[in-house]
mmCIF file of C-alpha atoms and ligand atoms in Angstrom:
data_model
loop_
_atom_site.group_PDB
_atom_site.id
_atom_site.type_symbol
_atom_site.label_atom_id
_atom_site.label_comp_id
_atom_site.label_asym_id
_atom_site.label_seq_id
_atom_site.Cartn_x
_atom_site.Cartn_y
_atom_site.Cartn_z
ATOM 1 C CA MET X 1 160.146 134.979 13.825
ATOM 2 C CA PRO X 2 163.285 134.633 15.985
ATOM 3 C CA ASN X 3 163.713 132.148 18.792
ATOM 4 C CA GLU X 4 162.306 133.327 22.082
ATOM 5 C CA ALA X 5 161.780 132.036 25.619
ATOM 6 C CA THR X 6 158.544 131.683 27.558
ATOM 7 C CA LEU X 7 157.736 130.795 31.165
ATOM 8 C CA VAL X 8 155.292 128.003 31.945
ATOM 9 C CA ILE X 9 154.103 127.300 35.467
ATOM 10 C CA ILE X 10 152.099 124.193 36.245
ATOM 11 C CA LYS X 11 149.938 125.630 39.017
ATOM 12 C CA PRO X 12 149.085 123.821 42.302
ATOM 13 C CA ASP X 13 145.838 122.325 40.880
ATOM 14 C CA GLY X 14 147.893 120.737 38.103
ATOM 15 C CA LEU X 15 150.204 119.032 40.599
ATOM 16 C CA LYS X 16 147.373 118.102 42.942
ATOM 17 C CA LYS X 17 145.485 116.432 40.086
ATOM 18 C CA SER X 18 148.672 114.632 38.905
ATOM 19 C CA LEU X 19 148.453 116.352 35.534
ATOM 20 C CA THR X 20 152.166 117.111 35.164
ATOM 21 C CA GLY X 21 152.819 114.277 32.689
ATOM 22 C CA ASN X 22 149.761 115.090 30.569
ATOM 23 C CA ILE X 23 150.657 118.771 30.450
ATOM 24 C CA LEU X 24 154.279 118.143 29.485
ATOM 25 C CA SER X 25 153.101 115.740 26.758
ATOM 26 C CA ARG X 26 150.751 118.358 25.360
ATOM 27 C CA LEU X 27 153.493 120.998 25.445
ATOM 28 C CA SER X 28 155.911 118.650 23.664
ATOM 29 C CA GLU X 29 153.639 118.942 20.604
ATOM 30 C CA THR X 30 155.134 122.423 20.154
ATOM 31 C CA LYS X 31 158.607 120.876 19.492
ATOM 32 C CA LEU X 32 160.031 123.645 21.687
ATOM 33 C CA LYS X 33 163.049 122.936 23.905
ATOM 34 C CA ILE X 34 162.866 122.861 27.698
ATOM 35 C CA ILE X 35 165.880 124.886 28.860
ATOM 36 C CA GLY X 36 164.988 125.174 32.567
ATOM 37 C CA ALA X 37 162.755 123.312 35.005
ATOM 38 C CA ARG X 38 162.225 123.331 38.740
ATOM 39 C CA VAL X 39 159.700 122.124 41.291
ATOM 40 C CA MET X 40 159.303 124.728 43.976
ATOM 41 C CA VAL X 41 157.204 126.283 46.702
ATOM 42 C CA VAL X 42 155.925 129.753 45.802
ATOM 43 C CA GLU X 43 156.437 132.325 48.533
ATOM 44 C CA GLU X 44 153.929 135.168 48.786
ATOM 45 C CA GLU X 45 156.566 137.723 47.755
ATOM 46 C CA LEU X 46 157.214 135.946 44.448
ATOM 47 C CA ALA X 47 153.482 135.500 43.832
ATOM 48 C CA VAL X 48 152.781 139.207 44.351
ATOM 49 C CA LYS X 49 155.621 140.232 42.048
ATOM 50 C CA HIS X 50 154.576 137.739 39.386
ATOM 51 C CA TYR X 51 150.977 138.982 39.372
ATOM 52 C CA SER X 52 151.741 142.665 40.136
ATOM 53 C CA HIS X 53 149.856 143.791 36.991
ATOM 54 C CA LEU X 54 146.638 142.394 38.527
ATOM 55 C CA LYS X 55 146.991 143.876 42.020
ATOM 56 C CA ASP X 56 143.913 146.086 41.649
ATOM 57 C CA LYS X 57 141.626 143.272 40.470
ATOM 58 C CA PRO X 58 138.929 142.032 42.861
ATOM 59 C CA PHE X 59 140.245 138.456 42.556
ATOM 60 C CA PHE X 60 143.867 139.349 43.421
ATOM 61 C CA GLN X 61 143.910 137.936 46.974
ATOM 62 C CA GLU X 62 142.335 134.665 45.807
ATOM 63 C CA LEU X 63 144.830 134.499 42.942
ATOM 64 C CA ILE X 64 147.724 134.808 45.416
ATOM 65 C CA LYS X 65 146.185 132.053 47.557
ATOM 66 C CA TYR X 66 145.855 129.938 44.411
ATOM 67 C CA ILE X 67 149.431 130.241 43.161
ATOM 68 C CA THR X 68 150.969 129.917 46.654
ATOM 69 C CA GLY X 69 148.968 126.714 47.157
ATOM 70 C CA SER X 70 146.835 127.539 50.186
ATOM 71 C CA LEU X 71 143.687 127.117 48.078
ATOM 72 C CA HIS X 72 144.532 123.505 47.271
ATOM 73 C CA GLY X 73 146.619 122.382 50.257
ATOM 74 C CA GLU X 74 149.349 121.776 47.684
ATOM 75 C CA ASN X 75 152.115 124.324 47.620
ATOM 76 C CA ARG X 76 154.300 122.850 44.890
ATOM 77 C CA VAL X 77 154.378 124.244 41.392
ATOM 78 C CA MET X 78 156.557 123.261 38.449
ATOM 79 C CA ALA X 79 158.194 126.137 36.590
ATOM 80 C CA LEU X 80 159.625 125.594 33.098
ATOM 81 C CA VAL X 81 161.314 127.702 30.465
ATOM 82 C CA TYR X 82 160.549 126.724 26.865
ATOM 83 C CA TRP X 83 162.611 128.062 24.006
ATOM 84 C CA GLY X 84 162.218 128.155 20.242
ATOM 85 C CA LYS X 85 160.462 129.827 17.337
ATOM 86 C CA ASP X 86 157.257 131.626 18.280
ATOM 87 C CA ALA X 87 157.417 129.961 21.710
ATOM 88 C CA ILE X 88 155.056 132.398 23.438
ATOM 89 C CA GLN X 89 152.192 131.982 20.973
ATOM 90 C CA LYS X 90 152.704 128.231 20.531
ATOM 91 C CA VAL X 91 152.444 127.635 24.274
ATOM 92 C CA ARG X 92 149.470 129.966 24.670
ATOM 93 C CA ASP X 93 147.659 128.181 21.836
ATOM 94 C CA ILE X 94 148.003 124.818 23.579
ATOM 95 C CA ALA X 95 147.230 126.379 26.983
ATOM 96 C CA GLY X 96 143.932 127.838 25.736
ATOM 97 C CA ALA X 97 141.985 130.909 26.819
ATOM 98 C CA THR X 98 142.351 132.305 30.350
ATOM 99 C CA ASN X 99 138.704 131.452 31.124
ATOM 100 C CA PRO X 100 138.553 127.634 31.058
ATOM 101 C CA GLU X 101 134.932 127.713 29.876
ATOM 102 C CA GLU X 102 135.927 129.773 26.843
ATOM 103 C CA ALA X 103 139.043 127.701 26.163
ATOM 104 C CA GLU X 104 139.041 125.155 23.324
ATOM 105 C CA PRO X 105 137.971 121.836 24.861
ATOM 106 C CA ILE X 106 141.175 120.151 23.677
ATOM 107 C CA SER X 107 143.422 122.886 25.096
ATOM 108 C CA ILE X 108 145.059 122.295 28.489
ATOM 109 C CA ARG X 109 142.829 124.823 30.229
ATOM 110 C CA GLY X 110 139.734 123.642 28.348
ATOM 111 C CA ALA X 111 140.375 120.027 29.286
ATOM 112 C CA TYR X 112 141.506 120.436 32.891
ATOM 113 C CA GLY X 113 140.453 123.898 34.125
ATOM 114 C CA ARG X 114 137.311 125.007 35.929
ATOM 115 C CA ILE X 115 135.770 128.133 37.401
ATOM 116 C CA LEU X 116 135.558 128.153 41.188
ATOM 117 C CA THR X 117 132.304 129.176 42.874
ATOM 118 C CA ASN X 118 133.926 132.493 43.834
ATOM 119 C CA GLY X 119 134.622 133.134 40.136
ATOM 120 C CA LEU X 120 138.385 132.507 40.101
ATOM 121 C CA TYR X 121 139.671 130.775 36.987
ATOM 122 C CA GLU X 122 141.464 127.630 38.151
ATOM 123 C CA ASN X 123 143.248 127.073 34.875
ATOM 124 C CA VAL X 124 146.116 124.683 35.579
ATOM 125 C CA ILE X 125 148.963 126.516 33.867
ATOM 126 C CA HIS X 126 150.530 129.923 33.471
ATOM 127 C CA ALA X 127 152.107 130.937 30.161
ATOM 128 C CA SER X 128 153.902 134.226 29.436
ATOM 129 C CA SER X 129 152.014 136.633 27.175
ATOM 130 C CA SER X 130 154.759 138.734 25.503
ATOM 131 C CA PRO X 131 158.570 138.784 25.161
ATOM 132 C CA ASP X 132 158.868 141.559 27.761
ATOM 133 C CA GLU X 133 156.636 139.698 30.210
ATOM 134 C CA ALA X 134 158.528 136.458 29.547
ATOM 135 C CA GLN X 135 161.839 138.149 30.362
ATOM 136 C CA ARG X 136 160.451 139.783 33.496
ATOM 137 C CA GLU X 137 158.901 136.508 34.684
ATOM 138 C CA ILE X 138 161.847 134.224 33.861
ATOM 139 C CA LYS X 139 164.166 136.528 35.831
ATOM 140 C CA LEU X 140 161.784 136.295 38.809
ATOM 141 C CA TRP X 141 161.488 132.506 38.786
ATOM 142 C CA PHE X 142 164.983 131.391 37.741
ATOM 143 C CA GLU X 143 168.601 132.213 38.526
ATOM 144 C CA PRO X 144 170.893 132.425 35.471
ATOM 145 C CA ASP X 145 172.602 129.115 36.347
ATOM 146 C CA GLU X 146 169.273 127.265 36.416
ATOM 147 C CA ILE X 147 168.769 127.804 32.676
ATOM 148 C CA VAL X 148 171.008 125.986 30.207
ATOM 149 C CA TYR X 149 171.187 128.888 27.713
ATOM 150 C CA GLU X 150 172.404 132.388 28.516
ATOM 151 C CA LEU X 151 169.098 134.045 27.625
ATOM 152 C CA TYR X 152 169.756 137.497 29.022
ATOM 153 C CA PRO X 153 172.927 139.384 29.995
ATOM 154 C CA THR X 154 174.459 138.357 33.309
ATOM 155 C CA LYS X 155 177.155 139.711 35.599
ATOM 156 C CA ILE X 156 179.398 138.149 38.220
ATOM 157 C CA ILE X 157 179.161 139.507 41.744
ATOM 158 C CA VAL X 158 181.367 138.562 44.669
ATOM 159 C CA ALA X 159 179.067 137.969 47.602
ATOM 160 C CA GLU X 160 181.002 138.117 50.841
ATOM 161 C CA LYS X 161 179.586 136.700 54.059
ATOM 162 C CA SER X 162 176.678 135.221 52.161
ATOM 163 C CA GLU X 163 175.122 132.019 53.523
ATOM 164 C CA ARG X 164 173.919 129.117 51.466
ATOM 165 C CA LYS X 165 172.815 125.575 52.190
ATOM 166 C CA VAL X 166 175.099 122.721 51.116
ATOM 167 C CA TRP X 167 174.732 118.957 51.646
ATOM 168 C CA ALA X 168 175.785 117.951 55.182
HETATM 169 N N1 LIG T 201 142.178 135.302 36.485
HETATM 170 C C1 LIG T 201 140.916 135.097 37.027
HETATM 171 N N2 LIG T 201 139.875 135.873 36.558
HETATM 172 C C2 LIG T 201 140.030 136.803 35.579
HETATM 173 C C3 LIG T 201 141.317 136.998 35.023
HETATM 174 C C4 LIG T 201 142.362 136.226 35.498
HETATM 175 O O1 LIG T 201 140.741 134.252 37.890
HETATM 176 O O2 LIG T 201 139.038 137.460 35.191
HETATM 177 C C5 LIG T 201 143.315 134.489 36.988
HETATM 178 C C6 LIG T 201 143.590 133.253 36.128
HETATM 179 O O3 LIG T 201 144.015 132.195 36.971
HETATM 180 C C7 LIG T 201 144.701 133.751 35.214
HETATM 181 C C8 LIG T 201 145.499 134.650 36.167
HETATM 182 O O4 LIG T 201 144.497 135.271 36.969
HETATM 183 O O5 LIG T 201 145.466 132.685 34.667
HETATM 184 C C9 LIG T 201 146.337 135.710 35.463
HETATM 185 O O6 LIG T 201 145.513 136.503 34.641
HETATM 186 P P1 LIG T 201 145.954 136.965 33.176
HETATM 187 O O7 LIG T 201 144.989 137.999 32.743
HETATM 188 O O8 LIG T 201 147.399 137.295 33.163
HETATM 189 O O9 LIG T 201 145.654 135.636 32.291
HETATM 190 P P2 LIG T 201 146.667 134.567 31.645
HETATM 191 O O10 LIG T 201 147.837 135.347 31.096
HETATM 192 O O11 LIG T 201 147.055 133.606 32.752
HETATM 193 O O12 LIG T 201 145.873 133.884 30.562
HETATM 194 MG MG1 LIG T 202 149.072 136.745 32.001
#
């Protein structure tokens, strides 16, 4: 099995419950390398793109509210890229099943997740489910320069008249 990358997102409930340290400790059991990490606010546009495969599900609107933080009054998430052998499966094993009640009790979702009264699975972390999904997701959440390895092909563009924020 070759090395591969996977996207992990510690969702707003994870940050609100101060679970970041516990989750990173659990994920370190995989011996995978962290090659990108950022704390960020998730805009609706990113959320919709990330979960586009679920747009016809009855829980889609609630899911968007969840990942953008309006459900928890906490709009930060932590996004990480892990890299190494069998990274996708190793992370999903420690994350546990999507439904926190079906997840192994010692998995992250089994230990810290719950089902909301409206049925939404509040399951603390996202983990990519296939190499294609990982690539699609990592390109949504990270710029090439925010990852320490060149995972995917890049190109240089000259952006004229572009604005960016610098320290004052
Ligand atoms: N989800 C839910 N109910 C479902 C399926 C999914 O609330 O029946 C939520 C849950 O938070 C999950 C996210 O939607 O993590 C994305 O669903 P997916 O099927 O991709 O599961 P995952 O890959 O996160 O295990
Ligand atoms: Mg998924």
